[in-house]
């Protein structure tokens, strides 16, 4: 059995949540459970990639501290990443135990919030731990509290090993009705890239400057040659096509500033690029005109545009990645 602990506190001295999960980890390891702990405050740049680690275990412990209001931004960011990038089929089989300690007020609300979040994700919640701690030292030395925490850890083990069944929750029904976020299949390396690009302000600013420069350049070029943006995009796709005889797909690229979508139809070595709707496209992309021109100029890639949020995608991510292999744009 494997259990992951995701600690969303700040790691400060005297954090009662840290005391609880440390004791729980020791108990679980004593009964031969493989426990991996992730401190979210140490993984700020990689929180998005941590979403993929959830599917590797049988159960998880979500632990956080209420210091003034709510369970904190790191835990919310982690759960957002799980919603966007987690494997929903695996999550449905994973048990979650919430641990929320408070030094002010709101531990019960925090515990309930984590339970509801996991139910909406489709997972199975366990009975958790919550409590208010005024004096951390007294809390750590209290043998009755220690015994209670140890029994809770043992109960988590029993719940997971026995695959305890719980009654359906309305949160899960709501999730099915409103439809989940589209599944995005990412490798751990791609998830790591996503985290780096999303958190690197310098990279983002550099990309914005490149886009402004290229936009100015293309406007001047088109003005001199009398070429429209629509014609230029079709010309670029056709000139930089590098076919793969075994690959076929249809891409519908919706450019915000252009009325009709750009359809890119690939059948082996054949390429058809035109404006208009196409039936059942394999991948649907949404992107601004300037950002697409940045890609066709070779200063960006389709994959990186998706990673940084400049392009929204619906469809198989593996097929999206083929765009960078099939079209070799260069400066």
XYZ file of C-alpha atoms in Angstrom:
331
model
C 0.000 0.000 0.000
C 1.144 3.519 -0.799
C -0.091 6.759 0.745
C 0.973 10.278 -0.220
C 0.812 13.190 2.206
C 0.356 16.682 0.763
C 1.109 19.309 3.385
C -0.260 22.748 2.542
C 0.975 24.646 5.593
C 3.876 27.084 5.699
C 6.233 24.751 7.542
C 6.648 27.136 10.476
C 7.856 25.992 13.885
C 4.971 24.955 16.100
C 2.509 24.179 13.304
C 0.127 21.630 14.896
C -0.729 20.119 11.502
C 2.921 19.204 11.052
C 2.839 17.431 14.424
C -0.238 15.415 13.428
C 0.975 14.232 10.021
C 4.462 13.415 11.331
C 2.929 11.089 13.917
C 0.537 9.606 11.366
C 3.405 8.962 8.962
C 5.346 7.130 11.672
C 2.368 4.882 12.459
C 1.716 4.072 8.814
C 5.368 3.248 8.141
C 5.364 0.937 11.179
C 2.643 -1.151 9.516
C 4.615 -1.355 6.251
C 2.839 1.371 4.318
C 5.007 3.267 1.849
C 4.510 6.935 2.667
C 5.716 9.859 0.538
C 5.342 13.377 1.873
C 5.187 16.489 -0.307
C 5.585 19.881 1.370
C 3.793 22.270 -0.965
C 5.719 25.282 0.337
C 8.891 23.603 -0.973
C 7.236 22.704 -4.300
C 5.777 26.098 -5.232
C 7.253 25.996 -8.748
C 6.211 22.386 -9.294
C 2.710 22.244 -7.815
C 1.154 21.652 -11.250
C 3.356 18.621 -11.843
C 2.454 17.173 -8.409
C -1.033 16.465 -9.748
C 0.351 13.426 -11.575
C 1.703 11.920 -8.320
C -1.817 11.440 -6.956
C -2.546 8.566 -9.340
C 0.514 6.656 -8.085
C -0.967 5.807 -4.667
C -3.877 4.047 -2.960
C -4.719 6.900 -0.622
C -3.710 10.448 0.188
C -3.725 12.760 3.181
C -4.476 16.420 2.505
C -3.136 18.410 5.445
C -3.300 22.142 6.039
C -3.506 24.735 8.802
C -6.078 27.461 9.315
C -4.028 30.428 10.501
C -6.597 33.145 9.889
C -9.111 32.082 7.220
C -9.333 28.964 5.079
C -6.818 26.232 4.402
C -4.389 28.454 2.485
C -3.539 29.216 -1.123
C -1.030 26.405 -1.654
C -3.612 23.704 -0.986
C -6.132 25.455 -3.240
C -3.532 25.697 -6.012
C -2.705 22.005 -5.651
C -6.377 20.977 -5.852
C -6.821 23.211 -8.908
C -3.927 21.360 -10.568
C -5.474 17.983 -9.698
C -8.771 19.128 -11.250
C -7.033 20.214 -14.450
C -4.308 17.592 -14.858
C -5.183 14.668 -12.581
C -6.264 11.272 -13.867
C -9.981 11.286 -12.995
C -10.368 7.525 -13.471
C -7.625 6.836 -10.909
C -8.871 9.514 -8.527
C -12.219 7.709 -8.374
C -10.394 4.775 -6.720
C -8.325 6.821 -4.251
C -9.247 7.477 -0.615
C -8.497 10.877 0.941
C -8.144 11.751 4.611
C -8.340 15.489 5.452
C -6.234 16.844 8.312
C -6.944 20.439 9.288
C -5.693 22.023 12.497
C -6.458 25.589 13.502
C -4.679 28.194 15.605
C -7.577 30.623 15.278
C -10.981 29.388 14.027
C -12.439 27.379 11.183
C -10.888 23.899 11.387
C -14.250 22.170 10.863
C -15.040 24.312 7.830
C -11.557 23.606 6.431
C -11.978 19.858 6.848
C -15.391 19.984 5.183
C -13.985 22.061 2.332
C -11.273 19.485 1.560
C -13.804 16.654 1.759
C -16.161 18.395 -0.651
C -13.321 19.189 -3.053
C -12.263 15.528 -3.167
C -15.852 14.370 -3.704
C -16.257 16.785 -6.620
C -13.046 15.384 -8.078
C -14.735 11.973 -7.876
C -12.590 10.504 -5.106
C -13.487 8.694 -1.881
C -13.203 10.665 1.370
C -12.204 9.092 4.710
C -13.012 10.312 8.184
C -10.405 12.974 8.902
C -8.949 14.939 11.782
C -9.593 18.518 12.786
C -8.938 20.456 15.960
C -8.076 23.774 17.562
C -4.670 24.171 19.203
C -3.848 27.136 21.411
C -0.658 25.833 22.998
C 1.435 23.768 20.592
C 3.782 22.417 23.257
C 0.949 21.079 25.411
C -0.641 19.570 22.316
C 2.542 17.728 21.351
C 3.013 16.328 24.864
C -0.585 15.213 25.392
C -0.633 11.411 25.313
C -4.394 11.221 24.822
C -4.161 13.334 21.680
C -1.246 11.234 20.465
C -3.250 8.032 20.947
C -6.202 9.529 19.068
C -3.987 10.486 16.106
C -2.424 7.016 16.009
C -5.836 5.336 15.976
C -6.931 7.618 13.150
C -3.889 6.571 11.105
C -4.746 2.906 11.729
C -8.335 3.550 10.637
C -7.103 5.061 7.368
C -5.097 1.900 6.734
C -8.163 -0.282 7.420
C -10.411 1.847 5.212
C -8.047 1.600 2.246
C -7.101 -2.059 2.670
C -10.732 -3.137 3.092
C -11.902 -0.828 0.277
C -14.708 0.485 2.463
C -17.787 1.518 0.504
C -19.512 4.827 1.217
C -22.919 6.110 0.137
C -23.050 8.361 -2.947
C -22.631 12.091 -2.307
C -24.538 14.874 -4.058
C -21.199 16.543 -4.872
C -20.336 13.648 -7.166
C -23.718 13.909 -8.903
C -23.184 17.624 -9.438
C -19.785 16.917 -10.980
C -21.371 14.562 -13.517
C -24.089 17.075 -14.414
C -21.839 20.090 -14.924
C -19.202 17.989 -16.720
C -15.590 17.805 -15.644
C -12.781 19.865 -17.037
C -11.327 18.281 -20.184
C -8.725 15.632 -19.455
C -5.257 16.786 -20.403
C -2.788 13.957 -20.813
C 0.624 15.136 -19.710
C 3.828 13.277 -19.111
C 5.704 14.161 -15.902
C 8.222 16.096 -18.031
C 5.459 18.122 -19.697
C 3.849 18.807 -16.328
C 7.178 20.069 -15.029
C 7.525 22.336 -18.065
C 4.011 23.625 -17.459
C 4.891 24.523 -13.876
C 8.106 26.280 -14.906
C 6.506 28.315 -17.691
C 3.470 29.236 -15.610
C 5.560 30.534 -12.699
C 8.428 32.179 -14.591
C 7.482 35.861 -14.804
C 10.665 36.722 -16.711
C 9.831 34.131 -19.379
C 6.272 35.438 -19.718
C 7.453 39.043 -20.106
C 10.008 37.984 -22.720
C 7.289 36.214 -24.708
C 5.077 39.301 -24.604
C 7.904 41.473 -25.923
C 8.608 38.982 -28.727
C 4.947 39.012 -29.714
C 4.855 42.815 -29.860
C 7.995 42.935 -32.017
C 6.758 40.232 -34.395
C 3.337 41.843 -34.687
C 4.925 45.110 -35.716
C 7.204 43.306 -38.182
C 4.345 41.382 -39.847
C 2.135 44.444 -40.125
C 4.943 46.268 -41.931
C 5.628 43.244 -44.145
C 1.986 42.787 -45.091
C 1.552 46.478 -45.726
C 4.497 46.457 -48.140
C 3.453 43.316 -49.989
C -0.327 43.699 -49.854
C -0.773 40.297 -48.177
C -3.594 39.659 -45.673
C -3.056 37.851 -42.376
C -5.356 35.039 -43.520
C -3.360 34.420 -46.704
C -0.055 34.668 -44.873
C -1.056 31.992 -42.346
C -2.131 29.555 -45.082
C 1.099 30.231 -46.963
C 3.225 29.586 -43.842
C 1.505 26.273 -43.071
C 1.924 25.007 -46.614
C 5.563 26.082 -46.953
C 6.688 24.547 -43.656
C 4.823 21.234 -43.877
C 6.993 18.197 -43.117
C 4.706 15.179 -43.697
C 4.595 11.935 -41.797
C 3.167 9.217 -44.115
C 1.634 7.297 -41.199
C -0.146 10.238 -39.578
C -3.599 11.677 -40.257
C -5.545 14.264 -38.267
C -7.763 17.310 -38.593
C -7.026 20.501 -36.678
C -9.500 23.341 -36.281
C -7.656 26.491 -35.205
C -10.051 29.187 -34.029
C -8.288 32.541 -34.308
C -10.016 35.241 -32.281
C -9.605 37.980 -34.875
C -10.604 35.818 -37.877
C -14.256 34.993 -38.495
C -13.863 31.425 -39.787
C -11.649 28.745 -38.203
C -8.438 27.718 -39.937
C -8.826 24.043 -40.880
C -5.603 22.057 -41.214
C -6.379 18.600 -42.656
C -3.529 16.098 -42.828
C -3.739 12.721 -44.555
C -0.279 11.256 -44.703
C 1.656 13.375 -47.185
C -1.415 15.353 -48.257
C -2.192 18.727 -46.699
C -5.296 20.877 -47.048
C -5.359 24.283 -45.343
C -8.403 26.509 -45.699
C -10.823 28.659 -43.726
C -14.117 27.070 -42.763
C -15.671 24.493 -40.468
C -14.705 20.846 -40.696
C -16.591 17.810 -39.421
C -15.345 16.144 -36.231
C -11.890 17.748 -35.936
C -9.379 15.703 -33.976
C -8.116 18.769 -32.096
C -9.735 22.173 -31.598
C -7.446 25.093 -30.721
C -8.281 28.639 -29.653
C -5.601 31.302 -29.946
C -5.134 35.003 -30.637
C -3.909 36.088 -34.061
C -0.706 37.674 -32.741
C 0.229 34.541 -30.804
C -0.391 32.272 -33.811
C 1.781 34.523 -35.959
C 4.422 34.301 -33.251
C 4.373 30.511 -33.716
C 4.538 30.629 -37.510
C 7.483 33.026 -37.196
C 9.420 30.376 -35.264
C 9.646 32.294 -31.982
C 7.200 29.939 -30.247
C 5.836 26.384 -30.507
C 2.317 25.046 -30.268
C 3.202 22.975 -27.213
C 4.750 25.913 -25.378
C 1.782 28.145 -26.238
C -0.483 25.545 -24.649
C 1.775 25.163 -21.615
C 1.769 28.906 -20.916
C -1.984 29.235 -21.399
C -1.759 31.288 -24.615
C -3.655 28.575 -26.475
C -6.648 26.557 -25.266
C -7.017 23.031 -26.595
C -9.768 20.421 -26.742
C -8.787 16.955 -27.860
C -5.872 14.564 -27.479
C -2.726 16.271 -26.301
C -0.553 13.738 -28.119
C -2.119 14.807 -31.411
C -1.550 18.467 -30.549
C 2.162 17.781 -30.051
C 2.376 16.469 -33.613
C 1.859 20.016 -34.934
C 5.401 20.934 -33.912
C 6.710 17.812 -35.678
C 4.724 18.347 -38.851
C 5.344 22.078 -39.253
C 8.945 23.254 -38.892
C 8.540 26.994 -38.552
C 11.779 28.933 -38.280
C 12.792 32.555 -37.901
